[in-house]
Short mmCIF file of C-alpha atoms and ligand atoms in Angstrom, two decimals:
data_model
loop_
_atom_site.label_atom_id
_atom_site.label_comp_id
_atom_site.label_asym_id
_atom_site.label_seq_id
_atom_site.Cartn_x
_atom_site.Cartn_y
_atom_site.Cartn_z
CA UNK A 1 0.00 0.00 0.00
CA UNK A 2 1.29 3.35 -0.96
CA UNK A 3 -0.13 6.18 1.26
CA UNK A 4 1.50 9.76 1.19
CA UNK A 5 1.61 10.67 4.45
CA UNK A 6 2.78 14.24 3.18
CA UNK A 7 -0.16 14.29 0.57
CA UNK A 8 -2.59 14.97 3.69
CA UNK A 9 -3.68 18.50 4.82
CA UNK A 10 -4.75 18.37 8.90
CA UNK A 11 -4.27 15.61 11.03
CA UNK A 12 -4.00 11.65 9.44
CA UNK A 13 -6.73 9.82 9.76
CA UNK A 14 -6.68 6.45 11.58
CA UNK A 15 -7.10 5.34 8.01
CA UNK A 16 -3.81 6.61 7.33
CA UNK A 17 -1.95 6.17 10.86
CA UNK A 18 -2.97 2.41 9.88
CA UNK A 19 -1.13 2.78 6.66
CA UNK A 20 1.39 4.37 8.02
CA UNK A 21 1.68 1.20 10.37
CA UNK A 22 1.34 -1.19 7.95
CA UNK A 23 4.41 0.35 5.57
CA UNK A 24 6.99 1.52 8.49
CA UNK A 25 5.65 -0.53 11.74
CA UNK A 26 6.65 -2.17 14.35
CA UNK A 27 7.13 1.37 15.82
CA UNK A 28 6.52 2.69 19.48
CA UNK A 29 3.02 5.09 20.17
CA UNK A 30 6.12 7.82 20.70
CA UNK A 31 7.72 6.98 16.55
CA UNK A 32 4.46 6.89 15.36
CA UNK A 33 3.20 10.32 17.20
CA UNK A 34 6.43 11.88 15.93
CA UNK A 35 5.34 10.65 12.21
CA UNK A 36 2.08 11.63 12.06
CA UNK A 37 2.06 14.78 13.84
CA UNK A 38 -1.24 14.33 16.21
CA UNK A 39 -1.66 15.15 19.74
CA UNK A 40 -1.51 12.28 22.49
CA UNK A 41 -4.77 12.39 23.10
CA UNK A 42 -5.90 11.87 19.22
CA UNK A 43 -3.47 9.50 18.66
CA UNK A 44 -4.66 6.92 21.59
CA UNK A 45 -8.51 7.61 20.86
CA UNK A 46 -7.18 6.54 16.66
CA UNK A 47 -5.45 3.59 17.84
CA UNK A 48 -8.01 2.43 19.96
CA UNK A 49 -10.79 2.66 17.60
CA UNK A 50 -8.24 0.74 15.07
CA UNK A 51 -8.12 -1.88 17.98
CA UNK A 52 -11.67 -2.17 17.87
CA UNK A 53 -11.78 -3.26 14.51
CA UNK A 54 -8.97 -5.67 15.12
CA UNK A 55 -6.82 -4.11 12.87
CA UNK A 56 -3.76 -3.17 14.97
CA UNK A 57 -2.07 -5.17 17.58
CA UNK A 58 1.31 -5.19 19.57
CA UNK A 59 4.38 -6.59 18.71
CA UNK A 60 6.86 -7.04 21.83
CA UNK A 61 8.65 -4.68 22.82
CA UNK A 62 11.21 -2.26 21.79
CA UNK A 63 15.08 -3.29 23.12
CA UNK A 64 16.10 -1.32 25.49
CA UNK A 65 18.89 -0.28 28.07
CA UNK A 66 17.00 1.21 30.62
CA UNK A 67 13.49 1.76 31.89
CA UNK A 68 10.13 0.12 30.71
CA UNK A 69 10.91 -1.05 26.83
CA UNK A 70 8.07 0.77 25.31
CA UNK A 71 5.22 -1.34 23.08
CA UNK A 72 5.63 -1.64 19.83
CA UNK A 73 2.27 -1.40 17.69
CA UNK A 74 1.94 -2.59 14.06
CA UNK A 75 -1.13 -3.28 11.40
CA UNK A 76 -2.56 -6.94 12.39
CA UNK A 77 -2.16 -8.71 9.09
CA UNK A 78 -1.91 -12.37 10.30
CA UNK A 79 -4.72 -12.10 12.45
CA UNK A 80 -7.36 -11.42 9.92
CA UNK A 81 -7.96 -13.71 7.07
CA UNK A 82 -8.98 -14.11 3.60
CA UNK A 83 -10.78 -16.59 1.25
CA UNK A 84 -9.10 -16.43 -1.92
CA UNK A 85 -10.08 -18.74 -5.06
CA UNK A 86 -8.84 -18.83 -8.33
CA UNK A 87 -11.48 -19.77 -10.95
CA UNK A 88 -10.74 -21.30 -13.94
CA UNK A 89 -12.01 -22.36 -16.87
CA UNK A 90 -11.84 -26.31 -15.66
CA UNK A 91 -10.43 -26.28 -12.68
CA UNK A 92 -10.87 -24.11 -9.36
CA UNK A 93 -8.55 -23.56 -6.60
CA UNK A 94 -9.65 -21.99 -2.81
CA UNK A 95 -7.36 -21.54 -0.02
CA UNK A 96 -7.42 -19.12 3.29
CA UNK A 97 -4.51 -16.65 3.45
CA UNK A 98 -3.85 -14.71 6.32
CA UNK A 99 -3.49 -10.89 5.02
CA UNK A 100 0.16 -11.35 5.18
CA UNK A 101 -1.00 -13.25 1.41
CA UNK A 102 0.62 -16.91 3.80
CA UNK A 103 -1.96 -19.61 2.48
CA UNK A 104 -3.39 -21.46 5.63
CA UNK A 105 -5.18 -24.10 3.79
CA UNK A 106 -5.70 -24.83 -0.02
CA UNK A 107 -8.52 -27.48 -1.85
CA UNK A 108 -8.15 -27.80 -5.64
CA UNK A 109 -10.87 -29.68 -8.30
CA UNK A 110 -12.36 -29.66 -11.61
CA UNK A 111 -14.99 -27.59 -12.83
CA UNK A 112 -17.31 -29.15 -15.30
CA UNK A 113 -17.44 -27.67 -18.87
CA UNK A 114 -19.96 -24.30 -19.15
CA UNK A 115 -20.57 -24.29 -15.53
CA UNK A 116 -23.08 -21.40 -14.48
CA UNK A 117 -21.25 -18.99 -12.20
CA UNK A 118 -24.06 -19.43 -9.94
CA UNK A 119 -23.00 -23.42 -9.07
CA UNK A 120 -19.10 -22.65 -9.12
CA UNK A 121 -19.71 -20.03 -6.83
CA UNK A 122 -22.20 -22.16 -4.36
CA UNK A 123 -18.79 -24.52 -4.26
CA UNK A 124 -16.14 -21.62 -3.85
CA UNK A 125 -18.45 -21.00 -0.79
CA UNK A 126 -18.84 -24.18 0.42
CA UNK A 127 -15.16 -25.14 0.22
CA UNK A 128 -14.47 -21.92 1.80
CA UNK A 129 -16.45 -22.40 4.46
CA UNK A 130 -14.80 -26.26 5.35
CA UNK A 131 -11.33 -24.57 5.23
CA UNK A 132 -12.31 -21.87 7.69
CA UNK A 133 -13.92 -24.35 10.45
CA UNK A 134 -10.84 -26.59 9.23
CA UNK A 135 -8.07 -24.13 10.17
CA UNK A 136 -10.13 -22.69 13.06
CA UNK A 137 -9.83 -18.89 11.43
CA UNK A 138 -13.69 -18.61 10.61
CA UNK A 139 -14.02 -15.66 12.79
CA UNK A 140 -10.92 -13.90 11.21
CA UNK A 141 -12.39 -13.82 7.90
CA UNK A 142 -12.75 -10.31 6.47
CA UNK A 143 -12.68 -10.10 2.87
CA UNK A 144 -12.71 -12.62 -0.14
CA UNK A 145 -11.03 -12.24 -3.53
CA UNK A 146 -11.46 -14.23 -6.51
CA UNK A 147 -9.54 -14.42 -9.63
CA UNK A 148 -11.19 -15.12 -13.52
CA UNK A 149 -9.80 -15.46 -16.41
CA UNK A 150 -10.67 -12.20 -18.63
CA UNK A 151 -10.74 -8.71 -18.09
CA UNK A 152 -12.10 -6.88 -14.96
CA UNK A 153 -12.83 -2.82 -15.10
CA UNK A 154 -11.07 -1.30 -12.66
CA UNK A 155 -13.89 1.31 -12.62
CA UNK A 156 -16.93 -1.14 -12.64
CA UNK A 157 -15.57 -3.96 -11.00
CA UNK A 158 -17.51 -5.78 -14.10
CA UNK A 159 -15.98 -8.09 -16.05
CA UNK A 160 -15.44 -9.93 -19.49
CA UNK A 161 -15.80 -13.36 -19.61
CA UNK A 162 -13.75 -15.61 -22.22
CA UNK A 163 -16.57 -17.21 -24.81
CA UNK A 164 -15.89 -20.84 -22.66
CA UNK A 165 -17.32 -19.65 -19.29
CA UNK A 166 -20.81 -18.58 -20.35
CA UNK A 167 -22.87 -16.24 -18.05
CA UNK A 168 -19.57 -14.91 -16.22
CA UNK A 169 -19.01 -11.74 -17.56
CA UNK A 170 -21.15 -8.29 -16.12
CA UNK A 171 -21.25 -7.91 -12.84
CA UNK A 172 -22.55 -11.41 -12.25
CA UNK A 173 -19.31 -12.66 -10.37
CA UNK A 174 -18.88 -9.90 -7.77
CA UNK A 175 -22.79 -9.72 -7.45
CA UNK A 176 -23.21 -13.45 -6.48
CA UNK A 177 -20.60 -13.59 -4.54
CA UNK A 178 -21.15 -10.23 -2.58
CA UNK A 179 -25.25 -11.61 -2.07
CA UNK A 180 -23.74 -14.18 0.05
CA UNK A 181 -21.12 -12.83 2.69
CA UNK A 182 -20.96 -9.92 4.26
CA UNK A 183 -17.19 -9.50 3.53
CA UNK A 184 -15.85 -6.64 0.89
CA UNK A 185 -15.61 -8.79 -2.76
CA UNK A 186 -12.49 -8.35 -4.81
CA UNK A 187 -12.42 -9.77 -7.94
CA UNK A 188 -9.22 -9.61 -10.37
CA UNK A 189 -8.19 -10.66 -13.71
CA UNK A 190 -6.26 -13.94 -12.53
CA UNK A 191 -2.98 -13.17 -14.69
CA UNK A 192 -2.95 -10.36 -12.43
CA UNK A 193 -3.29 -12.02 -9.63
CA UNK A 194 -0.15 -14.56 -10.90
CA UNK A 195 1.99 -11.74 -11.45
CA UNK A 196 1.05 -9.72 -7.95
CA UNK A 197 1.96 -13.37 -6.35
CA UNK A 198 5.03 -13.39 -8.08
CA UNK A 199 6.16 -9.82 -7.11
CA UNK A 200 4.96 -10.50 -3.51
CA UNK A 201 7.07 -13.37 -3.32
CA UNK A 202 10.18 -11.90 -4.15
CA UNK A 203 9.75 -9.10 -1.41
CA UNK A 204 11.26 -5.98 -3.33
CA UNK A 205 8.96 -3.44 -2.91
CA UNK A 206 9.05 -1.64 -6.56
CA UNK A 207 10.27 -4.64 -9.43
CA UNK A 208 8.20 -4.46 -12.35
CA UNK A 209 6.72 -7.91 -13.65
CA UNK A 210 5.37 -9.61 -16.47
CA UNK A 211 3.22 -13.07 -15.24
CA UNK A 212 1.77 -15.39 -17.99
CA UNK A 213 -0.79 -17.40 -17.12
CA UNK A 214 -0.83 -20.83 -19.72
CA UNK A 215 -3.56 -23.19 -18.60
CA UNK A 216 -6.63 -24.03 -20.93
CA UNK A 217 -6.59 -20.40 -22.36
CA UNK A 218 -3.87 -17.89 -22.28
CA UNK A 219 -3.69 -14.55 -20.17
CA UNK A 220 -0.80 -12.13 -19.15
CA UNK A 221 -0.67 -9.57 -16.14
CA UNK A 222 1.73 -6.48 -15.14
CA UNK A 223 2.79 -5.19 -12.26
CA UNK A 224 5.00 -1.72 -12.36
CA UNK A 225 6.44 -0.63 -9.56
CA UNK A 226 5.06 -2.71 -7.40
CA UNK A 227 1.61 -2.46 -8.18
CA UNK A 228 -1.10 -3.93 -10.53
CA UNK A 229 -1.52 -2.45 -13.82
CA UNK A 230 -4.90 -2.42 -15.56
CA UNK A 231 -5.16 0.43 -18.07
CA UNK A 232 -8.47 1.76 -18.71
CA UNK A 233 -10.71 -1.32 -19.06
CA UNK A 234 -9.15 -3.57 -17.33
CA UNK A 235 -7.52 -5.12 -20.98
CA UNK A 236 -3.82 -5.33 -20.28
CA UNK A 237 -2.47 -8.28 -20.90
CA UNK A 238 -4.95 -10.09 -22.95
CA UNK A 239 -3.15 -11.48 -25.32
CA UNK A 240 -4.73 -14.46 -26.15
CA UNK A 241 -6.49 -13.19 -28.89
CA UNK A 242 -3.89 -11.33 -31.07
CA UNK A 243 -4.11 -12.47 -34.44
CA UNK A 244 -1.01 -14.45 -35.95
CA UNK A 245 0.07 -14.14 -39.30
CA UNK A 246 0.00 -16.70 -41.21
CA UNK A 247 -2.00 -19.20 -39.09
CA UNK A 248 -5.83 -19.50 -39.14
CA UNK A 249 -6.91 -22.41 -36.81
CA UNK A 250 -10.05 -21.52 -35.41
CA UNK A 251 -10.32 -20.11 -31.91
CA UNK A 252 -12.80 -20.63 -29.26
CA UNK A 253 -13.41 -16.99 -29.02
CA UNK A 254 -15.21 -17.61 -32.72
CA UNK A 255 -12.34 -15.58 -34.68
CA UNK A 256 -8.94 -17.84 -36.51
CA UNK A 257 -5.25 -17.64 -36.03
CA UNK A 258 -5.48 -16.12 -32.35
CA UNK A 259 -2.56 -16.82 -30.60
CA UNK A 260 -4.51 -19.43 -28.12
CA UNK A 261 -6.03 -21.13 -30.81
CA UNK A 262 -2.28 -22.01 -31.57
CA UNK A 263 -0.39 -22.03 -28.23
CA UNK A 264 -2.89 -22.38 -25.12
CA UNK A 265 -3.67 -25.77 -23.40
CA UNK A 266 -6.88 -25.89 -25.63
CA UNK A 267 -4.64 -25.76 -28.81
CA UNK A 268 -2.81 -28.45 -27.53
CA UNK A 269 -5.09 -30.59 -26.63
CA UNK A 270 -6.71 -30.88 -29.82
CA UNK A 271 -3.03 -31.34 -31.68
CA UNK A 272 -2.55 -33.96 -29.33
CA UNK A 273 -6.01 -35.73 -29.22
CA UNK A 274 -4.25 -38.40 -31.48
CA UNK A 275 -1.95 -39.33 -28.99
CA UNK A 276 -4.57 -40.19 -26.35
CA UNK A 277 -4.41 -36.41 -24.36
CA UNK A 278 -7.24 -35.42 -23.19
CA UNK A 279 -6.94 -33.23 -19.93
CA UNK A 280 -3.76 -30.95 -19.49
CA UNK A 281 -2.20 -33.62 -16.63
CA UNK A 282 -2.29 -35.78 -19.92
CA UNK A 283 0.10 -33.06 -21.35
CA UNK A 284 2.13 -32.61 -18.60
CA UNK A 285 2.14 -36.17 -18.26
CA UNK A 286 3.63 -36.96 -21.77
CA UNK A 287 6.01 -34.35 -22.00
CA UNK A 288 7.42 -35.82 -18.20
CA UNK A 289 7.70 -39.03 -20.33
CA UNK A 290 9.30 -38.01 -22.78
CA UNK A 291 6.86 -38.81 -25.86
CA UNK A 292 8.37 -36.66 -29.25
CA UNK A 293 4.41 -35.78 -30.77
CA UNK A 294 4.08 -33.63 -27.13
CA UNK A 295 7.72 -32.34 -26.72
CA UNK A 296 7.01 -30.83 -30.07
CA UNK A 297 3.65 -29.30 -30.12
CA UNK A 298 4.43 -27.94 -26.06
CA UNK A 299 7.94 -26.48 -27.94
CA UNK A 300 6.17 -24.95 -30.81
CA UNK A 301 3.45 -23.65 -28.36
CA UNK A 302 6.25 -21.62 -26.29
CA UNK A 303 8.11 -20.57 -29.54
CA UNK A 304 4.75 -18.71 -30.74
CA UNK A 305 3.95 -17.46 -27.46
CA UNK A 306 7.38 -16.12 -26.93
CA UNK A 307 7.12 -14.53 -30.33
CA UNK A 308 4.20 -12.22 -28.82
CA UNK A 309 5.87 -11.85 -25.44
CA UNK A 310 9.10 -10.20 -27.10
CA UNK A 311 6.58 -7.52 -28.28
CA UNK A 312 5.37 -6.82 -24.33
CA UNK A 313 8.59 -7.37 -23.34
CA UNK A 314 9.67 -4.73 -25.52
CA UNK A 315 6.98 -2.56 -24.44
CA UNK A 316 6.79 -2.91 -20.95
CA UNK A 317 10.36 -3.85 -20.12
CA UNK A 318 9.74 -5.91 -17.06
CA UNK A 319 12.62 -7.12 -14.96
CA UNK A 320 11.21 -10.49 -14.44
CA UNK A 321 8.80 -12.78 -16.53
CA UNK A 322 7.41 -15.67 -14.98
CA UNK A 323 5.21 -18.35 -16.32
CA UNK A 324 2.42 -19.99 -14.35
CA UNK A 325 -0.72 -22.49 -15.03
CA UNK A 326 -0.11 -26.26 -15.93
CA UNK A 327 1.30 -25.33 -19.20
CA UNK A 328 3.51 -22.44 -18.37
CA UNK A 329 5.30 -24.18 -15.73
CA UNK A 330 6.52 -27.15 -17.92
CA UNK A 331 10.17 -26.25 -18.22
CA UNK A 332 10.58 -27.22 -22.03
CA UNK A 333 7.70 -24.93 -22.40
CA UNK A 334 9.57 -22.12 -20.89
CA UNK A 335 12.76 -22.77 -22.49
CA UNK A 336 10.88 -22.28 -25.97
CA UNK A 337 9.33 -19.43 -24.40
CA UNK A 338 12.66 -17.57 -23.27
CA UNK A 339 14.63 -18.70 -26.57
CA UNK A 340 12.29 -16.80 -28.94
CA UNK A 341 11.99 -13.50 -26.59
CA UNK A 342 15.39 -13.48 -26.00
CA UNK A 343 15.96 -13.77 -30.14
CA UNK A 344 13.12 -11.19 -30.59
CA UNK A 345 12.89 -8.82 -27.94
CA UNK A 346 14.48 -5.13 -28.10
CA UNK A 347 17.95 -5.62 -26.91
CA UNK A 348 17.75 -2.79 -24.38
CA UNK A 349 14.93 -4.08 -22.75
CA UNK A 350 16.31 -7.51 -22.38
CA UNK A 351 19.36 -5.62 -20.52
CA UNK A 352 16.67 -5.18 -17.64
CA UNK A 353 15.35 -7.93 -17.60
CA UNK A 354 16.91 -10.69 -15.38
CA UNK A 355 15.00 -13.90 -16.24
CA UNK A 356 12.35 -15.95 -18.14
CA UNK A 357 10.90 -18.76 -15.76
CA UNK A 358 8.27 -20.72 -14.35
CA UNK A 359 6.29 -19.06 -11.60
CA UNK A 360 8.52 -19.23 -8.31
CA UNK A 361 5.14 -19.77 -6.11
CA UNK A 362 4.51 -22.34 -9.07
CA UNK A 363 0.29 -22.76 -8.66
CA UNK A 364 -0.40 -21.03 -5.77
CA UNK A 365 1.30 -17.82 -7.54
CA UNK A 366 -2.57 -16.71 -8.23
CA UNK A 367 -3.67 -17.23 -4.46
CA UNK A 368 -0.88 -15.64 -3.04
CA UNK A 369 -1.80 -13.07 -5.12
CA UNK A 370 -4.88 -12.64 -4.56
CA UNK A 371 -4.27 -12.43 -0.66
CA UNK A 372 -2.28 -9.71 -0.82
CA UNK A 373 -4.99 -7.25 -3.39
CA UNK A 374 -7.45 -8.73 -0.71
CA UNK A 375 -5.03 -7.09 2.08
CA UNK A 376 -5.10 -4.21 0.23
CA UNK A 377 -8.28 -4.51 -0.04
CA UNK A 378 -9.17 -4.34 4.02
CA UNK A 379 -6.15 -1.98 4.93
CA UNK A 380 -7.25 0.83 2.31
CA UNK A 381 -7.25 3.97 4.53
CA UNK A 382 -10.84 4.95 3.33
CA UNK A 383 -12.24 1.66 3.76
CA UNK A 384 -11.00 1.38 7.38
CA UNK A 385 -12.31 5.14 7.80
CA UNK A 386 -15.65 4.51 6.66
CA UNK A 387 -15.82 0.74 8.90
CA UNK A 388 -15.07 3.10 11.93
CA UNK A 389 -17.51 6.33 10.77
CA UNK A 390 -19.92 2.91 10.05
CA UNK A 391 -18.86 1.17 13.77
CA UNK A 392 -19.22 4.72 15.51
CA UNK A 393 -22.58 5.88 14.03
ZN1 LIG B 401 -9.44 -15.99 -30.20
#
């Protein structure tokens, strides 16, 4: 969370004293007055109403060499939880994260073809709730975040649904979902959410990153500096349906020659069909085995793919590009990947960036991901404003 705590005319508010906190902390009542510039008497009535809503808590004490070591207060972000779950189009993952984005507990399984939001949500919830009672955090829970495949206004919060998951796009997602708890709702694009895991997992507070997601379709995400990047409607990244020269197998999104109609897991699937594959553990499965008909088409796959990715790699010029879902974390698939961007690419912007690989958080990149934007999420300094002005009324 970036918060300005110069940006503010008048006293912070305990919006911003969290922020402050969350950014800076563990620091002593005394640091934290000196930051922030408020009376004692403000400051403890703002850090008690933050206690309140279980937001701050102590951590030890400070060292010291004489006297009463003074208490050291920080933003509570293991004590409150989240229910993350990344949605895809045939499989589903849900896990509860702490808001320090650490995953508590994680269930995985398949998602029928064309499944109504409606039913995959009814299981997101039901898994969700198991996990809590399971891990003994169901009081902590404060905020749930799912991740979809396709574009998400950042305005609108509405989103655009790839043609195989019918009935998803519109508001339907964050509506169903927010009818049921009485949580705040995040939902992201979950390329996004795979590249915010990937950035969060490396700790360094401002890299800029380029995550792929390859499962059954294809999707891309950016962070810069640290923080998601979703351009005006919520489009960045989709790549999945840039046209190819040259190539015009037909794509599920009803067009020919998109890149995923040559290079997703779909694609391959249906190259592969004569060699028995029918799920993507089948291509995974092969590939580990070493059979020539899927080394090729997963090689091939990466080589087009990385053909488009030297183009965003060239515009974007990330310092690290990591590859997630089933597909993107084969390694041969990678190495084909990183070959043709490092053959295509702008040279200068290859001098910046440091690596091509699979995701480090390999498939819980996504969740972790999603943790931490559902962190953000709960610690925004309005949102905890308005709780309190909401608590307080
Ligand atoms: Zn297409």
């Amino acid at each position: 969370m970036q918060v300005d705590v110069n940006a503010t005319s008048g006293p912070l508010s305990p919006g911003r004293i969290l922020a402050v906190l969350r950014r800076d902390g563990p620091m002593t009542r005394h640091e934290l007055q000196a930051r922030v510039g408020l009376s004692r008497a403000t400051m403890v009535e703002r850090l008690d109403a933050l206690s309140r809503l279980k937001l701050l808590r102590t951590a030890g004490r400070q060292a010291s060499s004489g006297g009463r070591p003074a208490e050291l207060l920080t933003a509570d972000e293991a004590g409150r939880c989240a229910l993350v779950a990344d949605i895809g189009v045939s499989h589903l993952a849900v896990a509860v994260a702490d808001l320090t984005a650490t995953v508590l507990a994680v269930r995985r399984e398949k998602v029928p073809a064309r499944q109504e939001p409606a039913a995959v949500l009814e299981r997101v919830l039901a898994i969700g709730a198991e996990l809590l009672a399971e891990t003994g955090r169901a009081e902590d829970f404060c905020v749930l975040a799912a991740g979809i495949p396709g574009q998400v206004d950042p305005t609108s919060g509405a989103n655009t649904a790839p043609p195989s998951m019918p009935g998803w796009s519109g508001t339907a997602v964050h509506d169903a979902i927010a009818a049921r708890v009485r949580v705040p709702v995040v939902v992201e694009n979950d390329a996004n959410a795979l590249a915010f895991g990937e950035h969060l997992a490396d700790g360094a507070p401002a890299t800029t990153m380029l995550g792929v997601k390859v499962g059954t379709g294809i999707g891309s995400g950016v962070v810069i500096n640290g923080r998601p990047y979703r351009g005006v409607t919520g489009s960045v990244g989709e790549i999945g349906h840039i046209k190819l020269a040259g190539h015009e197998e037909r794509c599920a999104c009803g067009r020919t020659g998109c890149l995923a109609a040559v290079a997703s897991g779909r694609a391959l699937l249906r190259l592969l069909r004569p060699s028995g594959v029918r799920t993507l553990a089948d291509v995974v499965r092969q590939v580990d085995q070493g059979r020539q008909e899927a080394i090729t088409a997963v090689t091939e796959a990466g080589r087009q793919l990385g053909g488009v990715l030297a183009t965003v790699v060239s515009i974007v010029n990330p310092q690290h590009l990591r590859l997630g879902g089933p597909i993107g974390t084969l390694p041969r698939f990678a190495d084909a990947v990183r070959t043709a961007v490092l053959d295509q690419a702008h040279p200068v912007a290859l001098l910046g960036l440091r690596e091509i690989t699979p995701a480090r958080l390999g498939d819980q990149a996504p969740l972790i991901g999603l943790a931490g934007l559902a962190a953000d999420a709960v610690f925004d300094p309005s949102t905890v404003d308005a709780q309190l002005a909401a608590d307080t009324a």
